Coordinates of C-alpha atoms in Angstrom, one line a residue:
Chain U
X2 CA -19.1 -17.5 -15.0
X3 CA -17.9 -20.2 -12.7
X4 CA -15.6 -19.7 -9.7
X5 CA -12.8 -21.4 -11.6
X6 CA -13.0 -18.8 -14.4
X7 CA -13.0 -16.0 -11.8
X8 CA -9.9 -17.4 -10.3
X9 CA -8.0 -17.7 -13.5
X10 CA -8.3 -14.0 -14.0
X11 CA -6.3 -13.2 -11.0
X12 CA -2.6 -13.4 -11.8
X13 CA -0.1 -14.9 -9.5
X14 CA 3.6 -13.9 -9.2
X15 CA 6.0 -16.4 -10.7
X16 CA 7.4 -17.0 -7.2
X17 CA 4.0 -17.3 -5.5
X18 CA 4.7 -20.7 -4.0
X19 CA 7.9 -19.4 -2.3
X20 CA 5.9 -16.7 -0.5
X21 CA 3.2 -19.3 0.4
X22 CA 5.9 -21.4 2.0
X23 CA 7.2 -18.4 3.8
X24 CA 3.8 -18.0 5.4
X25 CA 2.6 -14.9 3.5
X26 CA -1.0 -13.7 3.7
X27 CA -2.3 -12.7 0.3
X28 CA -4.6 -10.0 -1.0
X29 CA -5.7 -9.0 -4.4
X30 CA -4.1 -5.8 -5.9
X31 CA -4.5 -4.5 -9.4
X32 CA -5.6 -7.9 -10.7
X33 CA -2.8 -9.8 -8.9
X34 CA -2.7 -12.0 -5.9
X35 CA 0.2 -10.6 -3.9
X36 CA 1.5 -11.0 -0.3
X37 CA 0.1 -8.4 2.0
X38 CA 2.4 -9.3 4.9
X39 CA 4.6 -12.2 6.0
X40 CA 4.8 -11.5 9.7
X41 CA 3.3 -8.1 10.4
X42 CA 2.9 -4.9 8.4
X43 CA 4.5 -2.9 11.2
X44 CA 7.5 -5.2 11.6
X45 CA 8.1 -5.2 7.9
X46 CA 7.8 -1.5 7.7
X47 CA 10.4 -1.0 10.5
X48 CA 12.7 -3.5 8.8
X49 CA 12.8 -1.4 5.7
X50 CA 13.3 1.9 7.6
X51 CA 16.1 0.5 9.8
X52 CA 17.7 -2.3 7.9
X53 CA 16.7 -3.9 4.6
X54 CA 13.7 -5.7 3.0
X55 CA 13.0 -7.6 -0.2
X56 CA 9.8 -7.0 -2.2
X57 CA 8.5 -8.8 -5.3
X58 CA 7.0 -6.2 -7.5
X59 CA 6.8 -8.3 -10.6
X60 CA 3.1 -7.3 -11.0
X61 CA 4.4 -4.0 -12.5
X62 CA 4.4 -3.4 -16.2
X63 CA 7.4 -3.0 -18.4
X64 CA 7.5 -1.7 -21.9
X65 CA 10.4 -1.4 -24.4
X66 CA 10.4 1.7 -26.5
X67 CA 12.9 1.7 -29.4
X68 CA 13.6 3.6 -32.6
X69 CA 15.4 6.6 -34.0
X70 CA 12.6 8.9 -32.8
X71 CA 12.0 7.1 -29.5
X72 CA 13.4 9.9 -27.4
X73 CA 11.5 12.6 -29.2
X74 CA 8.3 10.5 -28.8
X75 CA 8.7 9.9 -25.1
X76 CA 9.6 13.5 -24.5
X77 CA 6.2 14.5 -26.0
X78 CA 4.4 11.6 -24.4
X79 CA 5.3 12.5 -20.8
X80 CA 5.8 15.7 -18.8
X81 CA 9.3 15.4 -17.5
X82 CA 12.6 15.9 -19.3
X83 CA 13.2 12.7 -21.3
X84 CA 15.3 14.8 -23.7
X85 CA 17.8 15.5 -21.0
X86 CA 18.3 11.8 -20.2
X87 CA 21.7 10.1 -20.9
X88 CA 22.3 6.4 -21.2
X89 CA 21.8 4.5 -18.0
X90 CA 19.8 7.4 -16.4
X91 CA 16.2 7.4 -15.4
X92 CA 13.4 9.9 -14.8
X93 CA 10.1 9.8 -13.0
X94 CA 7.1 11.3 -14.9
X95 CA 3.4 11.5 -15.1
X96 CA 1.8 10.7 -18.5
X97 CA -1.2 12.9 -19.2
X98 CA -4.2 12.9 -21.4
X99 CA -5.2 16.0 -23.4
X100 CA -7.2 17.3 -20.4
X101 CA -3.9 17.0 -18.3
X102 CA -5.4 14.2 -16.2
X103 CA -2.8 11.6 -15.2
X104 CA -3.2 8.4 -17.2
X105 CA -0.3 6.9 -15.2
X106 CA 2.9 7.7 -13.5
X107 CA 6.0 5.9 -14.7
X108 CA 9.7 5.8 -14.8
X109 CA 11.6 6.1 -18.1
X110 CA 15.0 4.4 -18.2
X111 CA 17.5 5.1 -21.0
X112 CA 19.3 1.9 -22.0
X113 CA 21.0 3.5 -25.0
X114 CA 20.5 6.4 -27.4
X115 CA 17.5 4.8 -29.2
X116 CA 16.3 2.3 -26.6
X117 CA 14.3 2.9 -23.5
X118 CA 12.5 0.9 -20.8
X119 CA 9.3 2.2 -19.2
X120 CA 8.0 0.8 -15.9
X121 CA 4.3 1.4 -15.3
X122 CA 1.7 0.5 -12.7
X123 CA 0.2 -3.0 -12.9
X124 CA -3.4 -1.9 -13.0
X125 CA -2.7 0.4 -16.0
X126 CA -0.7 -1.9 -18.3
X127 CA -3.5 -2.3 -20.8
X128 CA -4.5 1.3 -20.9
X129 CA -1.0 2.6 -21.0
X130 CA 0.0 0.2 -23.8
X131 CA -3.0 1.1 -26.0
X132 CA -2.3 4.8 -25.4
X133 CA 1.4 4.6 -26.2
X134 CA 0.8 2.5 -29.3
X135 CA -1.9 4.9 -30.5
X136 CA 0.5 7.9 -30.1
X137 CA 3.8 6.3 -31.3
X138 CA 4.9 7.5 -34.8
X139 CA 5.9 5.0 -37.5
X140 CA 9.4 3.7 -36.7
X141 CA 9.0 3.8 -32.9
X142 CA 8.4 0.3 -31.5
X143 CA 6.4 -0.1 -28.3
X144 CA 6.6 -3.6 -26.9
X145 CA 4.8 -4.9 -23.8
X146 CA 7.4 -7.0 -22.0
X147 CA 5.3 -7.3 -18.8
X148 CA 4.4 -11.0 -18.9
X149 CA 8.0 -12.2 -19.2
X150 CA 9.7 -9.7 -16.9
X151 CA 10.0 -9.6 -13.1
X152 CA 11.2 -7.0 -10.6
X153 CA 12.6 -7.5 -7.1
X154 CA 13.1 -4.5 -4.9
X155 CA 15.8 -4.4 -2.2
X156 CA 15.0 -1.4 0.0
X157 CA 16.4 0.1 3.2
X158 CA 19.6 1.7 4.6
X159 CA 21.5 -1.7 4.2
X160 CA 20.2 -2.4 0.7
X161 CA 23.6 -1.6 -1.0
X162 CA 25.3 -4.4 1.1
X163 CA 22.9 -7.0 -0.4
X164 CA 23.4 -5.6 -3.9
X165 CA 27.2 -5.7 -3.5
X166 CA 27.2 -9.3 -2.5
X167 CA 25.1 -10.4 -5.5
X168 CA 26.2 -8.0 -8.2
X169 CA 29.5 -6.5 -7.1
X170 CA 30.7 -3.1 -5.9
X171 CA 30.0 -1.3 -9.1
X172 CA 26.3 -2.1 -9.1
X173 CA 26.1 -1.2 -5.4
X174 CA 27.7 2.2 -6.0
X175 CA 25.5 3.6 -8.7
X176 CA 23.8 6.8 -7.9
X177 CA 20.1 7.5 -7.5
X178 CA 18.0 7.2 -10.7
X179 CA 20.9 5.4 -12.4
X180 CA 20.9 1.8 -13.8
X181 CA 23.5 -0.7 -14.6
X182 CA 23.1 -3.9 -16.7
X183 CA 24.9 -6.8 -15.1
X184 CA 25.3 -10.4 -16.0
X185 CA 23.5 -13.0 -13.8
X186 CA 23.2 -16.7 -14.6
X187 CA 24.1 -16.1 -18.2
X188 CA 21.6 -13.4 -18.7
X189 CA 21.6 -9.7 -18.3
X190 CA 19.7 -8.1 -15.4
X191 CA 19.3 -4.4 -14.8
X192 CA 20.1 -3.0 -11.4
X193 CA 18.4 0.4 -10.7
X194 CA 18.8 2.7 -7.8
X195 CA 15.1 3.5 -7.5
X196 CA 12.3 2.6 -5.1
X197 CA 8.9 3.5 -3.6
X198 CA 9.7 3.5 0.2
X199 CA 11.4 6.8 0.9
X200 CA 14.6 4.9 1.8
X201 CA 17.7 4.2 -0.2
X202 CA 17.1 1.2 -2.3
X203 CA 17.4 -0.8 -5.6
X204 CA 15.1 -2.4 -8.1
X205 CA 16.3 -5.3 -10.2
X206 CA 14.6 -6.0 -13.6
X207 CA 15.0 -9.5 -15.0
X208 CA 13.6 -12.2 -17.3
X209 CA 11.2 -14.4 -15.4
X210 CA 13.3 -17.4 -16.5
X211 CA 15.8 -16.6 -13.8
X212 CA 13.3 -15.5 -11.2
X213 CA 14.1 -18.4 -8.9
X214 CA 18.0 -18.3 -8.8
X215 CA 17.9 -14.5 -8.6
X216 CA 15.4 -14.6 -5.6
X217 CA 17.5 -17.3 -3.9
X218 CA 20.7 -15.3 -4.4
X219 CA 19.2 -12.1 -3.0
X220 CA 17.7 -14.0 -0.1
X221 CA 21.0 -15.7 0.7
X222 CA 22.9 -12.4 0.5
X223 CA 20.5 -10.8 2.9
X224 CA 20.5 -13.6 5.4
X225 CA 23.4 -12.4 7.6
X226 CA 22.0 -8.9 7.6
X227 CA 18.5 -10.1 8.7
X228 CA 16.8 -8.9 5.5
X229 CA 13.0 -9.5 5.7
X230 CA 10.5 -10.3 3.0
X231 CA 8.1 -7.4 2.7
X232 CA 4.4 -7.5 1.7
X233 CA 2.2 -4.9 0.0
X234 CA 0.9 -3.7 3.4
X235 CA 4.2 -2.2 4.4
X236 CA 4.9 -1.1 0.8
X237 CA 1.8 1.1 1.2
X238 CA 2.6 2.6 4.6
X239 CA 6.2 3.2 3.5
X240 CA 5.3 5.1 0.4
X241 CA 2.5 7.1 2.1
X242 CA 4.9 8.3 4.8
X243 CA 7.3 9.5 2.1
X244 CA 4.3 11.1 0.2
X245 CA 4.9 8.9 -2.8
X246 CA 1.5 8.9 -4.6
X247 CA -0.4 5.8 -5.7
X248 CA -2.1 6.0 -9.0
X249 CA -5.8 5.2 -9.0
X250 CA -6.0 6.6 -5.4
X251 CA -4.1 9.9 -5.0
X252 CA -4.1 10.7 -8.7
X253 CA -6.1 9.5 -11.7
X254 CA -7.1 10.5 -15.2
X255 CA -9.2 13.3 -13.8
X256 CA -6.6 14.8 -11.5
X257 CA -3.8 17.0 -12.9
X258 CA -0.2 17.0 -11.7
X259 CA -0.5 20.6 -10.5
X260 CA -3.4 19.5 -8.3
X261 CA -1.5 16.7 -6.7
X262 CA 1.8 18.4 -6.1
X263 CA 3.8 17.0 -9.0
X264 CA 4.7 20.4 -10.5
X265 CA 8.3 19.4 -10.1
X266 CA 7.8 16.7 -12.7
X267 CA 6.6 19.1 -15.4
X268 CA 9.0 20.7 -17.9
X269 CA 7.1 23.8 -18.9
X270 CA 10.0 24.9 -21.1
X271 CA 9.3 22.0 -23.5
X272 CA 7.8 23.1 -26.7
X273 CA 5.0 20.5 -26.4
X274 CA 3.8 17.5 -24.5
X275 CA 0.4 15.9 -24.3
X276 CA -1.7 17.9 -21.9
X277 CA 0.5 21.0 -22.0
X278 CA -2.0 23.5 -23.3
X279 CA -4.4 22.6 -20.5
X280 CA -1.6 22.7 -17.9
X281 CA -0.4 26.1 -19.1
X282 CA -3.9 27.5 -18.6
X283 CA -4.2 25.9 -15.1
X284 CA -0.8 27.3 -14.2
X285 CA -2.2 30.8 -15.0
X286 CA -5.5 30.4 -13.3
X287 CA -4.4 28.4 -10.3
X288 CA -5.7 25.1 -9.2
X289 CA -9.2 24.6 -7.8
X290 CA -8.3 21.4 -5.8
X291 CA -5.1 20.5 -4.0
X292 CA -3.7 17.3 -2.6
X293 CA -2.7 17.8 1.0
X294 CA -1.2 15.8 3.8
X295 CA -2.9 15.7 7.1
X296 CA -2.5 14.0 10.5
X297 CA -5.4 13.1 12.8
X298 CA -5.8 15.1 16.0
X299 CA -8.6 12.9 17.2
X300 CA -8.1 9.2 17.6
X301 CA -9.7 7.9 14.4
X302 CA -8.1 6.5 11.3
X303 CA -8.9 8.1 8.0
X304 CA -9.4 5.8 5.0
X305 CA -9.8 6.4 1.3
X306 CA -13.0 8.1 0.1
X307 CA -13.9 9.5 3.6
X308 CA -15.3 13.0 3.3
X309 CA -13.3 16.0 4.4
X310 CA -15.1 19.0 5.9
X311 CA -14.2 22.4 7.2
X312 CA -16.6 23.7 9.9
X313 CA -19.2 21.2 8.7
X314 CA -18.9 22.1 5.0
X315 CA -17.7 19.4 2.7
X316 CA -14.4 20.4 1.0
X317 CA -13.0 17.2 -0.4
X318 CA -12.1 13.5 0.1
X319 CA -9.4 11.3 1.6
X320 CA -7.3 9.6 -1.1
X321 CA -5.0 7.5 1.1
X322 CA -5.0 7.0 4.9
X323 CA -3.3 4.8 7.4
X324 CA -1.5 4.4 10.7
X325 CA 2.1 5.6 10.1
X326 CA 4.4 3.1 11.8
X327 CA 7.5 5.4 11.8
X328 CA 5.5 8.4 13.2
X329 CA 3.1 6.5 15.4
X330 CA 0.4 8.8 14.1
X331 CA -2.6 8.4 11.9
X332 CA -2.0 10.2 8.6
X333 CA -3.4 10.6 5.2
X334 CA -3.6 12.5 1.9
X335 CA -6.8 14.3 0.8
X336 CA -7.8 16.2 -2.3
X337 CA -9.6 19.3 -1.1
X338 CA -10.6 22.8 -2.3
X339 CA -7.4 24.8 -2.6
X340 CA -8.7 27.7 -0.5
X341 CA -8.5 25.4 2.5
X342 CA -5.2 23.8 1.6
X343 CA -3.0 25.7 4.1
X344 CA -0.5 24.1 6.4
X345 CA -1.7 24.2 10.0
X346 CA -5.4 24.5 9.0
X347 CA -7.8 22.3 11.0
X348 CA -10.1 20.1 9.0
X349 CA -12.6 17.4 9.9
X350 CA -12.6 13.8 8.5
X351 CA -16.0 12.2 8.5
X352 CA -15.4 8.7 10.1
X353 CA -18.5 6.6 10.3
X354 CA -20.7 9.7 10.4
X355 CA -18.6 11.5 13.0
X356 CA -16.5 14.5 12.4
X357 CA -13.0 13.8 13.7
X358 CA -10.4 16.6 13.9
X359 CA -7.3 16.5 11.8
X360 CA -4.8 19.2 10.7
X361 CA -3.0 19.9 7.5
X362 CA 0.8 19.2 7.8
X363 CA 3.9 19.6 5.8
X364 CA 4.8 16.6 3.6
X365 CA 6.6 14.3 3.2
X366 CA 5.5 13.0 6.6
X367 CA 8.8 11.1 6.9
X368 CA 12.2 11.9 5.5
X369 CA 15.1 9.5 5.2
X370 CA 17.4 9.5 8.3
X371 CA 14.7 11.2 10.4
Chain B
X7 CA -3.1 -21.9 17.8
X8 CA -4.7 -21.9 21.2
X9 CA -8.5 -21.9 21.9
X10 CA -9.1 -22.2 25.6
X11 CA -11.8 -24.7 26.5
X12 CA -13.3 -22.4 29.2
X13 CA -14.5 -20.0 26.5
X14 CA -17.5 -20.0 24.1
X15 CA -17.0 -19.0 20.5
X16 CA -18.9 -17.2 17.7
X17 CA -18.7 -17.9 14.0
X18 CA -17.4 -14.3 13.6
X19 CA -14.4 -15.1 15.8
X20 CA -15.4 -13.5 19.2
X21 CA -15.1 -15.4 22.4
X22 CA -17.2 -15.0 25.6
X23 CA -16.2 -16.0 29.1
X24 CA -18.7 -16.2 32.0
X25 CA -17.4 -14.3 35.0
X26 CA -20.1 -14.3 37.7
X27 CA -23.1 -12.4 36.3
X28 CA -21.3 -11.0 33.3
X29 CA -19.8 -12.2 30.0
X30 CA -16.3 -10.9 29.2
X31 CA -15.8 -10.6 25.4
X32 CA -12.7 -10.6 23.2
X33 CA -11.5 -12.0 19.8
X34 CA -9.8 -15.3 19.2
X35 CA -6.2 -15.9 18.4
X36 CA -7.2 -16.8 14.9
X37 CA -8.9 -13.4 14.5
X38 CA -6.0 -11.3 15.9
X39 CA -3.7 -13.1 13.5
X40 CA -6.0 -12.5 10.6
X41 CA -6.2 -8.8 11.5
X42 CA -2.5 -8.5 12.0
X43 CA -1.4 -5.2 13.8
X44 CA -4.4 -3.7 15.5
X45 CA -3.9 0.1 15.7
X46 CA -7.3 1.4 16.7
X47 CA -10.3 0.3 18.7
X48 CA -13.7 2.0 19.0
X49 CA -15.3 0.5 22.1
X50 CA -19.0 0.5 22.9
X51 CA -20.2 2.8 25.6
X52 CA -21.0 1.6 29.1
X53 CA -24.8 1.2 29.5
X54 CA -25.2 0.6 25.7
X55 CA -27.7 -2.2 24.9
X56 CA -26.2 -4.8 22.4
X57 CA -27.8 -7.6 20.5
X58 CA -26.4 -11.0 19.9
X59 CA -24.8 -11.1 16.4
X60 CA -25.0 -7.4 15.9
X61 CA -21.9 -5.2 15.5
X62 CA -21.2 -3.0 18.5
X63 CA -17.5 -2.2 18.3
X64 CA -14.8 -1.5 15.6
X65 CA -11.2 -2.6 15.4
X66 CA -8.8 -1.3 12.8
X67 CA -5.6 -2.9 11.6
X68 CA -3.1 -1.0 9.6
X69 CA -4.9 -2.1 6.5
X70 CA -8.7 -1.9 7.2
X71 CA -11.6 -1.7 9.7
X72 CA -13.5 -4.7 11.0
X73 CA -16.7 -5.0 13.1
X74 CA -16.9 -6.9 16.3
X75 CA -20.2 -8.6 17.0
X76 CA -21.8 -9.0 20.4
X77 CA -21.7 -12.7 21.3
X78 CA -24.8 -12.3 23.5
X79 CA -27.6 -9.7 24.0
X80 CA -27.5 -7.5 27.1
X81 CA -26.0 -4.3 28.5
X82 CA -22.3 -3.2 28.3
X83 CA -21.1 -2.9 31.9
X84 CA -17.3 -2.7 31.4
X85 CA -14.9 -1.7 28.7
X86 CA -11.2 -2.3 28.5
X87 CA -9.9 1.3 28.4
X88 CA -6.3 0.1 28.1
X89 CA -7.0 -0.8 24.4
X90 CA -7.4 2.9 23.5
X91 CA -3.7 3.6 24.4
X92 CA -2.3 0.2 23.5
X93 CA -4.5 -1.5 20.9
X94 CA -1.7 -4.0 20.2
X95 CA -2.7 -5.8 23.5
X96 CA -5.3 -7.5 21.3
X97 CA -2.5 -9.1 19.2
X98 CA -0.2 -9.8 22.2
X99 CA -2.8 -11.3 24.6
X100 CA -6.2 -11.9 22.9
X101 CA -7.6 -14.0 25.8
X102 CA -6.2 -11.9 28.6
X103 CA -5.3 -8.2 28.7
X104 CA -6.7 -7.9 25.2
X105 CA -10.3 -8.3 26.2
X106 CA -12.8 -5.8 24.8
X107 CA -15.8 -5.4 27.0
X108 CA -18.2 -7.2 29.4
X109 CA -21.9 -7.6 29.0
X110 CA -24.6 -8.5 31.6
X111 CA -26.8 -10.8 29.5
X112 CA -30.5 -10.2 29.1
X113 CA -30.9 -13.9 28.4
X114 CA -28.2 -16.3 29.5
X115 CA -29.7 -19.1 27.4
X116 CA -28.3 -17.3 24.3
X117 CA -25.0 -18.8 25.3
X118 CA -26.2 -22.0 23.9
X119 CA -26.0 -20.5 20.4
X120 CA -22.2 -20.3 20.8
X121 CA -19.7 -23.0 20.1
X122 CA -17.3 -24.8 22.4
X123 CA -13.6 -24.7 21.6
X124 CA -13.7 -28.0 19.7
X125 CA -16.6 -26.8 17.5
X126 CA -14.9 -23.5 16.7
X127 CA -11.6 -25.3 15.8
X128 CA -13.6 -27.6 13.6
X129 CA -15.2 -24.6 11.8
X130 CA -11.8 -23.2 11.2
X131 CA -10.5 -26.5 9.9
X132 CA -13.5 -26.7 7.5
X133 CA -12.9 -23.2 6.3
X134 CA -9.2 -23.9 5.6
X135 CA -10.1 -26.7 3.1

């Protein structure tokens, strides 16, 4: 393979050149070349916590699920209550395999009675699509819209002011996990009050054909407020402080939602969903491993895959770790043996062959308005 | 970007400044910008022997950890303790208060392996192409 071939496999955001012009530094994430920061991760993090920031998250996947049996299918496909959705409402849910491992975590949006949108993680688009196609009954259509759809996220306490300027008061006033289709440049875009930062915020789903005018309109609306462009570095620190899990890191196809603290997303009352038999058994027997939040007591920074020990004995592994800009502490998530997963417990993180003290703390590390 | 002409530079973006018998070491403005927010520094120990081109110190940004290589062989005689409580000094003042450590060199001639400012700038310009 030549270098040129290698390069062509990394996808670029439709608005890549705008971010280049804005001085972004890029990294590769889930097969995409995305901005990691524009000015500084910490400055961008603070902008979202205190004011408002704009993120391009068009790397994420988007599927359309349609048909008479679409609701029934989705309700069986994922763990949360799709059956209780009403038009223009959304629900977060893991999607499990038969062993109750998390194939992906996603959000299901109800457009109308027989029409749903599903937003999935960029790195899982192919796997999710194949899984959903293989499970969908005749008459339920699953379409991968990802290549022609984009998403901009406006996040932070002042996000509704930006939305109001571009889409009007009705869109700015929708409640959490609600969507509103609105016209823009002769097309329909969907405004959703969702996010991945632990702050109030919106996500806008649109056809890539209007990516540029939409971006410019949002940018202009945010100008007087001092809205900042935000890279993936701050996206990661924001979500970690709010204990929002990242698939492929804090959870994966071998970790169950009971292990990683997503019990609230499981509707055990449902007659059936994929992975339910296994989860029912695990609920009875209790989990062997548990995802916990910790903060460093010693000075070091914990990073993904670092070993976690208790009195010298290995008990698990770090799944995410970073400096937390809002807390000015070094924090992380770790999947450890559940016997040790008690708040206040002291653990050791193995950092470059040295045991550094940390303690298990309550999560989320950060709560809105803190 | 600023690359003072009284400093000598490594390919791995450290600088060294002769100060009497010792060489004071830090990282360049280019390096601090690449790292972005530095949040942690693990300094070498005083008395530690270091070798030119070998990692002897770690800096971590929000995103990841990076090695800092000794620009010259010798013994660590001073460390900048201030970096432990305020690692962002490296971002704010990479050639001043953001210095890392000082070495008494075992062979001053090794300085000839380092680049002058113009050479370092040329290397960066080549890399950017």
